[in-house]
Amino acid sequence: FSLCWQYFNDHKNILKDRKSLNNSNWYAYSAPRSLENYGIVKLLIQGFSIYSNVSIDESGDVFFGPDIYGLPIKEEYQNLTKYLLALLNSNITNFFIRQVGVIHGSGYYKYEDR
């Protein structure tokens, strides 16, 4: 991990200036509450989209940021991930979202984990 530590040190001032952290952990991940969603099977949902745009992270290797939501799939339901993907990307889901959702700029709908 020496290259990683070198990278952190090269960017130490930028990392220390982040408002979300105190200076004692300047190298830390800025959103630790989200770490439980990495390394597991999950559906990835685009935050703003014209239509439902969901994909699967079967390996648990995909990291995501703002406006991409990771929806963890419990182990007992992981055999249904492709079914869920097909359902969430279907025309019927898009129809439903258009009936209950709010249109944002240029016809985009907000998909979020509520």
PDB file of C-alpha atoms in Angstrom:
ATOM      1  CA  PHE A   1       0.000   0.000   0.000  1.00  0.00           C
ATOM      2  CA  SER A   2       3.021   2.287  -0.212  1.00  0.00           C
ATOM      3  CA  LEU A   3       1.831   3.830  -3.510  1.00  0.00           C
ATOM      4  CA  CYS A   4      -1.563   4.542  -1.990  1.00  0.00           C
ATOM      5  CA  TRP A   5       0.003   6.207   1.044  1.00  0.00           C
ATOM      6  CA  GLN A   6       2.268   8.235  -1.237  1.00  0.00           C
ATOM      7  CA  TYR A   7      -0.789   9.388  -3.210  1.00  0.00           C
ATOM      8  CA  PHE A   8      -2.535  10.443   0.004  1.00  0.00           C
ATOM      9  CA  ASN A   9       0.531  12.360   1.144  1.00  0.00           C
ATOM     10  CA  ASP A  10       0.866  14.066  -2.249  1.00  0.00           C
ATOM     11  CA  HIS A  11      -2.717  15.329  -1.823  1.00  0.00           C
ATOM     12  CA  LYS A  12      -2.652  15.847   1.939  1.00  0.00           C
ATOM     13  CA  ASN A  13      -3.531  19.566   1.877  1.00  0.00           C
ATOM     14  CA  ILE A  14      -6.580  19.001  -0.320  1.00  0.00           C
ATOM     15  CA  LEU A  15      -7.727  16.092   1.837  1.00  0.00           C
ATOM     16  CA  LYS A  16      -7.240  18.053   5.071  1.00  0.00           C
ATOM     17  CA  ASP A  17      -9.350  20.932   3.747  1.00  0.00           C
ATOM     18  CA  ARG A  18     -12.478  18.787   3.407  1.00  0.00           C
ATOM     19  CA  LYS A  19     -15.188  20.115   5.698  1.00  0.00           C
ATOM     20  CA  SER A  20     -16.654  16.703   6.473  1.00  0.00           C
ATOM     21  CA  LEU A  21     -13.600  15.461   8.378  1.00  0.00           C
ATOM     22  CA  ASN A  22     -11.469  16.582  11.248  1.00  0.00           C
ATOM     23  CA  ASN A  23      -7.750  17.003  10.587  1.00  0.00           C
ATOM     24  CA  SER A  24      -6.744  13.946  12.613  1.00  0.00           C
ATOM     25  CA  ASN A  25      -8.266  11.614   9.995  1.00  0.00           C
ATOM     26  CA  TRP A  26      -7.432  13.666   6.892  1.00  0.00           C
ATOM     27  CA  TYR A  27      -6.865  10.474   4.847  1.00  0.00           C
ATOM     28  CA  ALA A  28     -10.218   8.860   5.766  1.00  0.00           C
ATOM     29  CA  TYR A  29     -13.119   8.039   3.472  1.00  0.00           C
ATOM     30  CA  SER A  30     -15.478  11.012   3.631  1.00  0.00           C
ATOM     31  CA  ALA A  31     -18.740   9.028   3.823  1.00  0.00           C
ATOM     32  CA  PRO A  32     -18.106   5.998   6.061  1.00  0.00           C
ATOM     33  CA  ARG A  33     -21.841   5.398   6.496  1.00  0.00           C
ATOM     34  CA  SER A  34     -21.874   4.100   2.911  1.00  0.00           C
ATOM     35  CA  LEU A  35     -19.078   1.553   3.285  1.00  0.00           C
ATOM     36  CA  GLU A  36     -21.482  -1.266   4.162  1.00  0.00           C
ATOM     37  CA  ASN A  37     -22.841  -1.067   0.588  1.00  0.00           C
ATOM     38  CA  TYR A  38     -19.507  -2.026  -0.959  1.00  0.00           C
ATOM     39  CA  GLY A  39     -18.339  -5.591  -1.353  1.00  0.00           C
ATOM     40  CA  ILE A  40     -21.891  -6.957  -1.596  1.00  0.00           C
ATOM     41  CA  VAL A  41     -24.363  -7.771  -4.363  1.00  0.00           C
ATOM     42  CA  LYS A  42     -26.463  -4.698  -5.088  1.00  0.00           C
ATOM     43  CA  LEU A  43     -28.630  -2.977  -7.650  1.00  0.00           C
ATOM     44  CA  LEU A  44     -27.253   0.338  -8.905  1.00  0.00           C
ATOM     45  CA  ILE A  45     -29.843   3.007  -9.616  1.00  0.00           C
ATOM     46  CA  GLN A  46     -29.125   6.243 -11.462  1.00  0.00           C
ATOM     47  CA  GLY A  47     -30.368   9.248  -9.465  1.00  0.00           C
ATOM     48  CA  PHE A  48     -31.707  11.334 -12.353  1.00  0.00           C
ATOM     49  CA  SER A  49     -32.890   9.628 -15.501  1.00  0.00           C
ATOM     50  CA  ILE A  50     -35.463   9.963 -18.264  1.00  0.00           C
ATOM     51  CA  TYR A  51     -36.360   6.295 -17.738  1.00  0.00           C
ATOM     52  CA  SER A  52     -35.602   3.614 -15.187  1.00  0.00           C
ATOM     53  CA  ASN A  53     -31.928   2.754 -15.539  1.00  0.00           C
ATOM     54  CA  VAL A  54     -30.929  -0.003 -13.104  1.00  0.00           C
ATOM     55  CA  SER A  55     -27.965  -2.388 -13.266  1.00  0.00           C
ATOM     56  CA  ILE A  56     -26.551  -5.185 -11.097  1.00  0.00           C
ATOM     57  CA  ASP A  57     -23.227  -5.270  -9.286  1.00  0.00           C
ATOM     58  CA  GLU A  58     -22.940  -9.036  -8.823  1.00  0.00           C
ATOM     59  CA  SER A  59     -19.292  -8.967  -7.741  1.00  0.00           C
ATOM     60  CA  GLY A  60     -19.651  -6.203  -5.160  1.00  0.00           C
ATOM     61  CA  ASP A  61     -16.707  -4.379  -6.751  1.00  0.00           C
ATOM     62  CA  VAL A  62     -18.516  -1.279  -8.017  1.00  0.00           C
ATOM     63  CA  PHE A  63     -18.026   1.933  -6.065  1.00  0.00           C
ATOM     64  CA  PHE A  64     -20.537   4.714  -6.601  1.00  0.00           C
ATOM     65  CA  GLY A  65     -20.928   8.339  -5.677  1.00  0.00           C
ATOM     66  CA  PRO A  66     -23.544  11.074  -5.645  1.00  0.00           C
ATOM     67  CA  ASP A  67     -26.709  10.421  -7.630  1.00  0.00           C
ATOM     68  CA  ILE A  68     -25.986   6.713  -7.971  1.00  0.00           C
ATOM     69  CA  TYR A  69     -27.707   4.604  -5.352  1.00  0.00           C
ATOM     70  CA  GLY A  70     -26.686   1.126  -4.260  1.00  0.00           C
ATOM     71  CA  LEU A  71     -29.598  -1.027  -3.198  1.00  0.00           C
ATOM     72  CA  PRO A  72     -28.239  -4.059  -1.295  1.00  0.00           C
ATOM     73  CA  ILE A  73     -29.849  -7.410  -2.050  1.00  0.00           C
ATOM     74  CA  LYS A  74     -30.234  -9.735   0.932  1.00  0.00           C
ATOM     75  CA  GLU A  75     -28.565 -13.089   0.445  1.00  0.00           C
ATOM     76  CA  GLU A  76     -31.857 -14.996   0.435  1.00  0.00           C
ATOM     77  CA  TYR A  77     -33.079 -12.869  -2.510  1.00  0.00           C
ATOM     78  CA  GLN A  78     -29.912 -12.852  -4.604  1.00  0.00           C
ATOM     79  CA  ASN A  79     -31.338 -15.543  -6.872  1.00  0.00           C
ATOM     80  CA  LEU A  80     -33.975 -12.947  -7.863  1.00  0.00           C
ATOM     81  CA  THR A  81     -31.611 -10.111  -8.861  1.00  0.00           C
ATOM     82  CA  LYS A  82     -32.123 -10.565 -12.607  1.00  0.00           C
ATOM     83  CA  TYR A  83     -35.886 -10.694 -12.101  1.00  0.00           C
ATOM     84  CA  LEU A  84     -35.718  -7.474 -10.061  1.00  0.00           C
ATOM     85  CA  LEU A  85     -33.535  -5.876 -12.718  1.00  0.00           C
ATOM     86  CA  ALA A  86     -36.000  -6.786 -15.471  1.00  0.00           C
ATOM     87  CA  LEU A  87     -38.928  -5.497 -13.413  1.00  0.00           C
ATOM     88  CA  LEU A  88     -37.260  -2.214 -12.462  1.00  0.00           C
ATOM     89  CA  ASN A  89     -36.183  -1.535 -16.063  1.00  0.00           C
ATOM     90  CA  SER A  90     -39.591  -2.466 -17.508  1.00  0.00           C
ATOM     91  CA  ASN A  91     -42.122  -0.285 -19.298  1.00  0.00           C
ATOM     92  CA  ILE A  92     -44.609  -0.842 -16.475  1.00  0.00           C
ATOM     93  CA  THR A  93     -42.154   0.616 -13.933  1.00  0.00           C
ATOM     94  CA  ASN A  94     -41.486   3.571 -16.226  1.00  0.00           C
ATOM     95  CA  PHE A  95     -45.240   4.105 -16.567  1.00  0.00           C
ATOM     96  CA  PHE A  96     -45.666   4.013 -12.775  1.00  0.00           C
ATOM     97  CA  ILE A  97     -42.815   6.486 -12.185  1.00  0.00           C
ATOM     98  CA  ARG A  98     -44.344   8.868 -14.716  1.00  0.00           C
ATOM     99  CA  GLN A  99     -47.657   8.721 -12.822  1.00  0.00           C
ATOM    100  CA  VAL A 100     -46.276   9.342  -9.323  1.00  0.00           C
ATOM    101  CA  GLY A 101     -42.906  11.013  -9.928  1.00  0.00           C
ATOM    102  CA  VAL A 102     -42.008  14.657 -10.284  1.00  0.00           C
ATOM    103  CA  ILE A 103     -40.470  15.834 -13.544  1.00  0.00           C
ATOM    104  CA  HIS A 104     -37.222  17.742 -13.122  1.00  0.00           C
ATOM    105  CA  GLY A 105     -35.422  19.720 -15.835  1.00  0.00           C
ATOM    106  CA  SER A 106     -35.583  18.380 -19.406  1.00  0.00           C
ATOM    107  CA  GLY A 107     -37.937  15.512 -18.535  1.00  0.00           C
ATOM    108  CA  TYR A 108     -35.717  13.782 -15.972  1.00  0.00           C
ATOM    109  CA  TYR A 109     -37.199  11.963 -12.996  1.00  0.00           C
ATOM    110  CA  LYS A 110     -35.507  11.629  -9.616  1.00  0.00           C
ATOM    111  CA  TYR A 111     -34.874   8.044  -8.534  1.00  0.00           C
ATOM    112  CA  GLU A 112     -33.760   7.814  -4.935  1.00  0.00           C
ATOM    113  CA  ASP A 113     -33.597   5.377  -2.072  1.00  0.00           C
ATOM    114  CA  ARG A 114     -36.443   6.328   0.244  1.00  0.00           C
TER     115      ARG A 114
END
